[in-house]
Amino acid sequence: MVNEQHLAVLRQGIPIWNNWRENNPDIRPNLSEADFTSVDLREADLSGVDLRQAVFYRANLSGTVFYRADLREANLSRANLARAYLPLANLTDANLSGANLTMANLIEANLRRANLSDADLSLADFSEADLSEAGLERTQVWNVNFNKAIFTGACLEDWQLNIATTFQDITCDYVYLQAHQQARRPLTGNFAPGECAKLFETALETIELAFRHGIDWKAFFISFQKLKIENDRPELSIQGIENKSNGTLFVKINLSPEANQTEIKNYLKLEYEAALKAIDAQPQNALAAQEDKLMIYRQHSADLTEVVKWLANRTE
């Protein structure tokens, strides 16, 4: 539980708190379970502080010092941690979803099972950090230093990286490409040395679109061609189509490593929806010739060979 005396000092303001910390180096403050929702704690010295299960939802923690702080099970969702200093901090089971961690220092931080979904880690330093079983779904990791980090069991669904993201000498036995420990890679056993980093490098050249309720191939073809022509992306190509047992269909698209994956994916999604509406608005007699075939592909997409063949014919 929080030490009310320690909390009272912090409530007097950051300058007084930092001065108190400097004059009392032997005291380890206990702010566990304290609620700092939306509180401005910029540049506070919270090094070594017990912050277990503390709530920092939407708090401003820009430049805050968390060196060796105990943040186990802390709620840092949507907090601003830009340029925060967290080397050797314990963030096991912490919630960092939607947090801003740009340019933050997390060298050797413990982030086992931490939730980093939808967070922005751009330009942050995670070298030697432990990200075992961490959730990195839709996380932006542009220009991040992950050298010597541990990724075993992490979920990397739709994470966004670029050619400046580094993965030298990482430890990674296996990862998941979908939430809830789905799409394990490798399917069994562990990665051979270097294989996990190679998987990350391949991700730079591929985006994956998920269609959970079937796909309208005509709408997809229209949006894909529009992307290539209007955005001058002639190098784009369809790498593969995969139909999962749960009915979700995945389309993998090859692109150049320097391409902005997020922009391309968002563009395709918007144009696909627009094409769907345009097709639905057409007179029924204009669609009659293709209706049966399109419905089969949209609802089932069972014969992927025929799907690819049909798509190829549509490009002629």
Short mmCIF file of C-alpha atoms in Angstrom, two decimals:
data_model
loop_
_atom_site.label_atom_id
_atom_site.label_comp_id
_atom_site.label_asym_id
_atom_site.label_seq_id
_atom_site.Cartn_x
_atom_site.Cartn_y
_atom_site.Cartn_z
CA MET A 1 0.00 0.00 0.00
CA VAL A 2 1.03 3.58 -0.62
CA ASN A 3 2.91 5.41 2.11
CA GLU A 4 0.76 8.49 2.68
CA GLN A 5 3.70 10.54 3.95
CA HIS A 6 5.67 9.86 0.79
CA LEU A 7 2.63 10.67 -1.33
CA ALA A 8 2.12 13.93 0.55
CA VAL A 9 5.65 15.05 -0.35
CA LEU A 10 5.04 14.33 -4.03
CA ARG A 11 1.80 16.29 -3.96
CA GLN A 12 3.76 19.39 -2.96
CA GLY A 13 5.23 19.50 -6.44
CA ILE A 14 8.07 18.02 -8.46
CA PRO A 15 10.81 20.46 -7.31
CA ILE A 16 10.09 19.75 -3.62
CA TRP A 17 9.87 16.00 -4.28
CA ASN A 18 13.14 15.88 -6.22
CA ASN A 19 14.89 17.90 -3.53
CA TRP A 20 13.53 15.55 -0.84
CA ARG A 21 14.81 12.55 -2.80
CA GLU A 22 18.24 14.11 -3.09
CA ASN A 23 18.40 14.82 0.64
CA ASN A 24 17.10 11.37 1.64
CA PRO A 25 18.96 8.89 -0.57
CA ASP A 26 18.46 6.01 1.90
CA ILE A 27 14.67 6.20 1.84
CA ARG A 28 12.93 4.01 -0.72
CA PRO A 29 9.54 5.66 -1.32
CA ASN A 30 6.45 3.47 -1.45
CA LEU A 31 3.82 4.74 -3.88
CA SER A 32 2.37 1.35 -4.72
CA GLU A 33 -1.31 1.36 -5.76
CA ALA A 34 -1.37 5.18 -5.86
CA ASP A 35 -3.64 6.78 -8.46
CA PHE A 36 -1.87 9.29 -10.71
CA THR A 37 -4.49 9.37 -13.46
CA SER A 38 -3.83 12.37 -15.75
CA VAL A 39 -1.32 13.80 -13.24
CA ASP A 40 1.65 15.83 -14.52
CA LEU A 41 4.82 14.19 -13.19
CA ARG A 42 7.24 15.45 -15.81
CA GLU A 43 10.90 14.98 -14.84
CA ALA A 44 10.08 13.62 -11.40
CA ASP A 45 12.75 11.44 -9.80
CA LEU A 46 10.98 8.13 -9.27
CA SER A 47 14.12 6.03 -9.41
CA GLY A 48 13.92 2.95 -7.21
CA VAL A 49 10.38 3.81 -6.08
CA ASP A 50 7.89 1.04 -5.29
CA LEU A 51 5.15 1.71 -7.86
CA ARG A 52 3.56 -1.71 -8.01
CA GLN A 53 -0.03 -1.55 -9.30
CA ALA A 54 0.11 2.24 -9.43
CA VAL A 55 -2.18 3.93 -11.96
CA PHE A 56 -0.63 6.37 -14.42
CA TYR A 57 -3.44 6.35 -16.98
CA ARG A 58 -2.96 9.35 -19.31
CA ALA A 59 -0.34 10.77 -16.95
CA ASN A 60 2.37 13.08 -18.27
CA LEU A 61 5.63 11.28 -17.51
CA SER A 62 7.78 12.97 -20.12
CA GLY A 63 11.40 12.89 -19.00
CA THR A 64 10.49 11.19 -15.72
CA VAL A 65 13.22 9.07 -14.14
CA PHE A 66 12.19 5.47 -13.35
CA TYR A 67 15.67 3.97 -13.01
CA ARG A 68 15.30 0.61 -11.20
CA ALA A 69 11.70 1.49 -10.28
CA ASP A 70 9.30 -1.35 -9.46
CA LEU A 71 6.39 -0.92 -11.87
CA ARG A 72 5.04 -4.45 -11.78
CA GLU A 73 1.36 -4.53 -12.81
CA ALA A 74 1.31 -0.74 -13.08
CA ASN A 75 -1.24 0.86 -15.41
CA LEU A 76 0.60 3.20 -17.79
CA SER A 77 -2.03 3.01 -20.52
CA ARG A 78 -2.01 6.06 -22.80
CA ALA A 79 0.61 7.75 -20.62
CA ASN A 80 3.16 10.13 -22.12
CA LEU A 81 6.55 8.55 -21.45
CA ALA A 82 8.46 10.40 -24.16
CA ARG A 83 12.16 10.61 -23.22
CA ALA A 84 11.43 8.83 -19.92
CA TYR A 85 14.41 7.11 -18.27
CA LEU A 86 13.63 3.50 -17.35
CA PRO A 87 16.86 1.43 -17.39
CA LEU A 88 16.55 -1.72 -15.25
CA ALA A 89 12.95 -0.83 -14.37
CA ASN A 90 10.69 -3.78 -13.57
CA LEU A 91 7.61 -3.53 -15.79
CA THR A 92 6.51 -7.14 -15.53
CA ASP A 93 2.78 -7.44 -16.36
CA ALA A 94 2.53 -3.66 -16.76
CA ASN A 95 -0.09 -2.12 -19.05
CA LEU A 96 1.55 0.26 -21.53
CA SER A 97 -1.14 0.03 -24.19
CA GLY A 98 -1.37 3.17 -26.29
CA ALA A 99 1.51 4.79 -24.39
CA ASN A 100 3.93 7.25 -25.96
CA LEU A 101 7.44 5.89 -25.40
CA THR A 102 9.23 7.84 -28.12
CA MET A 103 12.92 8.31 -27.34
CA ALA A 104 12.50 6.55 -23.99
CA ASN A 105 15.40 4.64 -22.45
CA LEU A 106 14.49 1.09 -21.41
CA ILE A 107 17.93 -0.51 -21.47
CA GLU A 108 17.80 -3.83 -19.58
CA ALA A 109 14.22 -3.16 -18.49
CA ASN A 110 12.08 -6.15 -17.52
CA LEU A 111 8.93 -6.11 -19.67
CA ARG A 112 7.87 -9.74 -19.32
CA ARG A 113 4.20 -10.11 -20.24
CA ALA A 114 3.87 -6.32 -20.54
CA ASN A 115 1.08 -4.99 -22.75
CA LEU A 116 2.60 -2.64 -25.34
CA SER A 117 -0.23 -2.88 -27.86
CA ASP A 118 -0.85 0.29 -29.89
CA ALA A 119 2.09 2.00 -28.17
CA ASP A 120 4.58 4.24 -29.99
CA LEU A 121 8.16 3.18 -29.28
CA SER A 122 9.80 5.21 -32.06
CA LEU A 123 13.48 6.05 -31.43
CA ALA A 124 13.40 4.28 -28.04
CA ASP A 125 16.25 2.14 -26.72
CA PHE A 126 15.19 -1.37 -25.68
CA SER A 127 18.64 -2.91 -25.90
CA GLU A 128 18.99 -5.94 -23.59
CA ALA A 129 15.37 -5.51 -22.48
CA ASP A 130 13.34 -8.61 -21.61
CA LEU A 131 10.20 -8.65 -23.78
CA SER A 132 9.36 -12.30 -23.15
CA GLU A 133 5.63 -12.91 -23.75
CA ALA A 134 5.07 -9.18 -24.21
CA GLY A 135 2.15 -7.98 -26.34
CA LEU A 136 3.37 -5.83 -29.25
CA GLU A 137 0.17 -5.86 -31.28
CA ARG A 138 0.00 -2.84 -33.63
CA THR A 139 2.97 -1.31 -31.84
CA GLN A 140 5.04 1.24 -33.77
CA VAL A 141 8.73 0.39 -33.46
CA TRP A 142 10.36 2.71 -35.98
CA ASN A 143 14.08 3.33 -35.39
CA VAL A 144 14.03 1.29 -32.17
CA ASN A 145 17.17 -0.34 -30.79
CA PHE A 146 16.27 -3.93 -29.83
CA ASN A 147 19.86 -5.21 -29.85
CA LYS A 148 20.36 -8.12 -27.42
CA ALA A 149 16.70 -7.97 -26.36
CA ILE A 150 14.68 -11.09 -25.49
CA PHE A 151 11.56 -11.75 -27.60
CA THR A 152 10.66 -15.35 -26.73
CA GLY A 153 6.88 -15.77 -26.66
CA ALA A 154 6.14 -12.17 -27.68
CA CYS A 155 3.10 -11.37 -29.85
CA LEU A 156 3.98 -9.28 -32.91
CA GLU A 157 0.61 -8.99 -34.65
CA ASP A 158 0.60 -6.02 -37.04
CA TRP A 159 3.55 -4.33 -35.38
CA GLN A 160 5.10 -1.58 -37.50
CA LEU A 161 8.86 -1.54 -37.99
CA ASN A 162 11.22 0.05 -40.52
CA ILE A 163 14.71 -0.52 -41.88
CA ALA A 164 16.22 1.50 -39.02
CA THR A 165 14.83 -0.91 -36.38
CA THR A 166 17.73 -3.07 -35.19
CA PHE A 167 17.70 -6.66 -33.87
CA GLN A 168 21.34 -7.65 -33.46
CA ASP A 169 22.09 -10.61 -31.18
CA ILE A 170 18.50 -10.98 -29.95
CA THR A 171 17.29 -14.00 -27.97
CA CYS A 172 14.14 -15.49 -29.46
CA ASP A 173 13.03 -19.12 -29.26
CA TYR A 174 9.57 -18.53 -30.75
CA VAL A 175 7.01 -15.76 -31.29
CA TYR A 176 3.31 -15.41 -32.08
CA LEU A 177 2.05 -13.48 -35.10
CA GLN A 178 -1.51 -13.25 -33.78
CA ALA A 179 -3.02 -12.41 -30.39
CA HIS A 180 -4.00 -15.04 -27.82
CA GLN A 181 -0.90 -17.11 -28.64
CA GLN A 182 -2.01 -17.87 -32.19
CA ALA A 183 0.13 -18.34 -35.33
CA ARG A 184 3.23 -19.58 -33.52
CA ARG A 185 6.53 -19.31 -35.36
CA PRO A 186 8.08 -21.74 -35.73
CA LEU A 187 5.09 -24.08 -35.57
CA THR A 188 7.00 -26.44 -33.28
CA GLY A 189 10.33 -26.32 -31.54
CA ASN A 190 12.51 -23.23 -31.45
CA PHE A 191 14.13 -20.92 -33.98
CA ALA A 192 17.61 -21.79 -35.13
CA PRO A 193 20.16 -19.03 -34.44
CA GLY A 194 19.42 -16.01 -36.61
CA GLU A 195 16.02 -17.24 -37.84
CA CYS A 196 13.94 -14.93 -35.67
CA ALA A 197 15.83 -11.83 -36.82
CA LYS A 198 15.35 -13.01 -40.39
CA LEU A 199 11.59 -13.23 -39.75
CA PHE A 200 11.63 -9.62 -38.57
CA GLU A 201 13.54 -8.55 -41.68
CA THR A 202 11.01 -10.34 -43.89
CA ALA A 203 8.24 -8.40 -42.15
CA LEU A 204 9.75 -5.21 -43.58
CA GLU A 205 8.91 -6.43 -47.06
CA THR A 206 5.42 -7.79 -46.39
CA ILE A 207 2.08 -6.56 -45.13
CA GLU A 208 -0.79 -8.86 -44.26
CA LEU A 209 -4.45 -7.92 -44.64
CA ALA A 210 -7.05 -9.89 -42.70
CA PHE A 211 -10.60 -10.36 -44.01
CA ARG A 212 -12.61 -11.96 -41.22
CA HIS A 213 -15.96 -12.13 -43.02
CA GLY A 214 -14.92 -13.12 -46.50
CA ILE A 215 -13.61 -10.93 -49.29
CA ASP A 216 -15.04 -9.29 -52.39
CA TRP A 217 -12.29 -9.93 -54.92
CA LYS A 218 -13.57 -7.33 -57.35
CA ALA A 219 -13.41 -4.63 -54.67
CA PHE A 220 -9.98 -5.82 -53.58
CA PHE A 221 -8.64 -5.79 -57.13
CA ILE A 222 -9.95 -2.25 -57.70
CA SER A 223 -8.35 -0.95 -54.49
CA PHE A 224 -5.07 -2.78 -55.14
CA GLN A 225 -4.74 -1.43 -58.68
CA LYS A 226 -5.61 2.07 -57.49
CA LEU A 227 -2.86 1.86 -54.87
CA LYS A 228 -0.28 0.82 -57.46
CA ILE A 229 -1.22 3.46 -60.03
CA GLU A 230 -2.17 6.52 -57.99
CA ASN A 231 0.65 6.08 -55.48
CA ASP A 232 3.28 5.03 -58.02
CA ARG A 233 3.83 1.63 -56.43
CA PRO A 234 4.49 -0.68 -59.40
CA GLU A 235 6.64 -2.96 -57.22
CA LEU A 236 3.65 -4.13 -55.16
CA SER A 237 2.59 -7.71 -55.74
CA ILE A 238 0.42 -10.33 -54.08
CA GLN A 239 2.71 -12.79 -52.30
CA GLY A 240 0.08 -15.23 -51.15
CA ILE A 241 -3.43 -15.95 -49.93
CA GLU A 242 -4.13 -18.03 -46.84
CA ASN A 243 -7.50 -19.24 -45.59
CA LYS A 244 -7.55 -20.05 -41.85
CA SER A 245 -9.78 -22.68 -40.27
CA ASN A 246 -11.77 -19.96 -38.48
CA GLY A 247 -12.82 -18.48 -41.82
CA THR A 248 -10.42 -15.53 -41.78
CA LEU A 249 -8.66 -14.97 -45.08
CA PHE A 250 -5.22 -13.34 -45.20
CA VAL A 251 -3.76 -11.62 -48.25
CA LYS A 252 0.00 -11.02 -48.13
CA ILE A 253 1.46 -8.22 -50.23
CA ASN A 254 5.12 -7.69 -51.09
CA LEU A 255 6.52 -4.17 -50.92
CA SER A 256 9.87 -2.42 -50.71
CA PRO A 257 11.52 -2.22 -47.25
CA GLU A 258 11.45 1.59 -47.21
CA ALA A 259 7.68 1.72 -47.85
CA ASN A 260 5.41 3.00 -45.09
CA GLN A 261 3.48 -0.12 -44.11
CA THR A 262 0.91 1.72 -42.02
CA GLU A 263 0.02 4.17 -44.80
CA ILE A 264 -0.27 1.42 -47.40
CA LYS A 265 -2.41 -0.78 -45.18
CA ASN A 266 -4.72 2.09 -44.21
CA TYR A 267 -5.01 3.20 -47.84
CA LEU A 268 -5.99 -0.30 -48.97
CA LYS A 269 -8.58 -0.66 -46.22
CA LEU A 270 -10.22 2.68 -47.06
CA GLU A 271 -10.20 2.06 -50.81
CA TYR A 272 -11.53 -1.47 -50.35
CA GLU A 273 -14.49 -0.16 -48.35
CA ALA A 274 -15.09 2.55 -50.97
CA ALA A 275 -14.97 -0.03 -53.76
CA LEU A 276 -17.44 -2.24 -51.89
CA LYS A 277 -19.91 0.64 -51.62
CA ALA A 278 -19.47 1.51 -55.30
CA ILE A 279 -20.10 -2.08 -56.34
CA ASP A 280 -23.17 -2.36 -54.12
CA ALA A 281 -24.51 0.84 -55.68
CA GLN A 282 -24.31 -0.51 -59.24
CA PRO A 283 -27.50 -1.64 -60.99
CA GLN A 284 -28.19 -5.30 -60.46
CA ASN A 285 -28.09 -6.11 -64.16
CA ALA A 286 -24.49 -4.86 -64.33
CA LEU A 287 -23.48 -7.41 -61.70
CA ALA A 288 -25.60 -10.34 -62.78
CA ALA A 289 -22.92 -11.98 -64.91
CA GLN A 290 -20.48 -12.18 -62.00
CA GLU A 291 -22.81 -12.41 -59.01
CA ASP A 292 -22.65 -16.16 -58.43
CA LYS A 293 -18.90 -16.30 -58.79
CA LEU A 294 -18.27 -13.29 -56.56
CA MET A 295 -20.52 -14.64 -53.82
CA ILE A 296 -18.68 -17.94 -53.81
CA TYR A 297 -15.32 -16.20 -53.49
CA ARG A 298 -16.57 -13.72 -50.90
CA GLN A 299 -18.22 -16.24 -48.58
CA HIS A 300 -16.00 -19.27 -48.95
CA SER A 301 -12.78 -18.61 -50.87
CA ALA A 302 -12.13 -22.35 -50.53
CA ASP A 303 -10.19 -23.03 -53.73
CA LEU A 304 -7.30 -20.59 -53.45
CA THR A 305 -5.82 -21.75 -56.73
CA GLU A 306 -8.99 -20.68 -58.53
CA VAL A 307 -8.99 -17.38 -56.64
CA VAL A 308 -5.46 -16.59 -57.81
CA LYS A 309 -6.32 -17.68 -61.34
CA TRP A 310 -9.42 -15.50 -61.36
CA LEU A 311 -7.46 -12.51 -60.05
CA ALA A 312 -4.86 -13.00 -62.75
CA ASN A 313 -7.56 -13.08 -65.42
CA ARG A 314 -9.00 -9.84 -64.09
CA THR A 315 -5.69 -8.02 -64.76
CA GLU A 316 -5.86 -8.70 -68.49
#
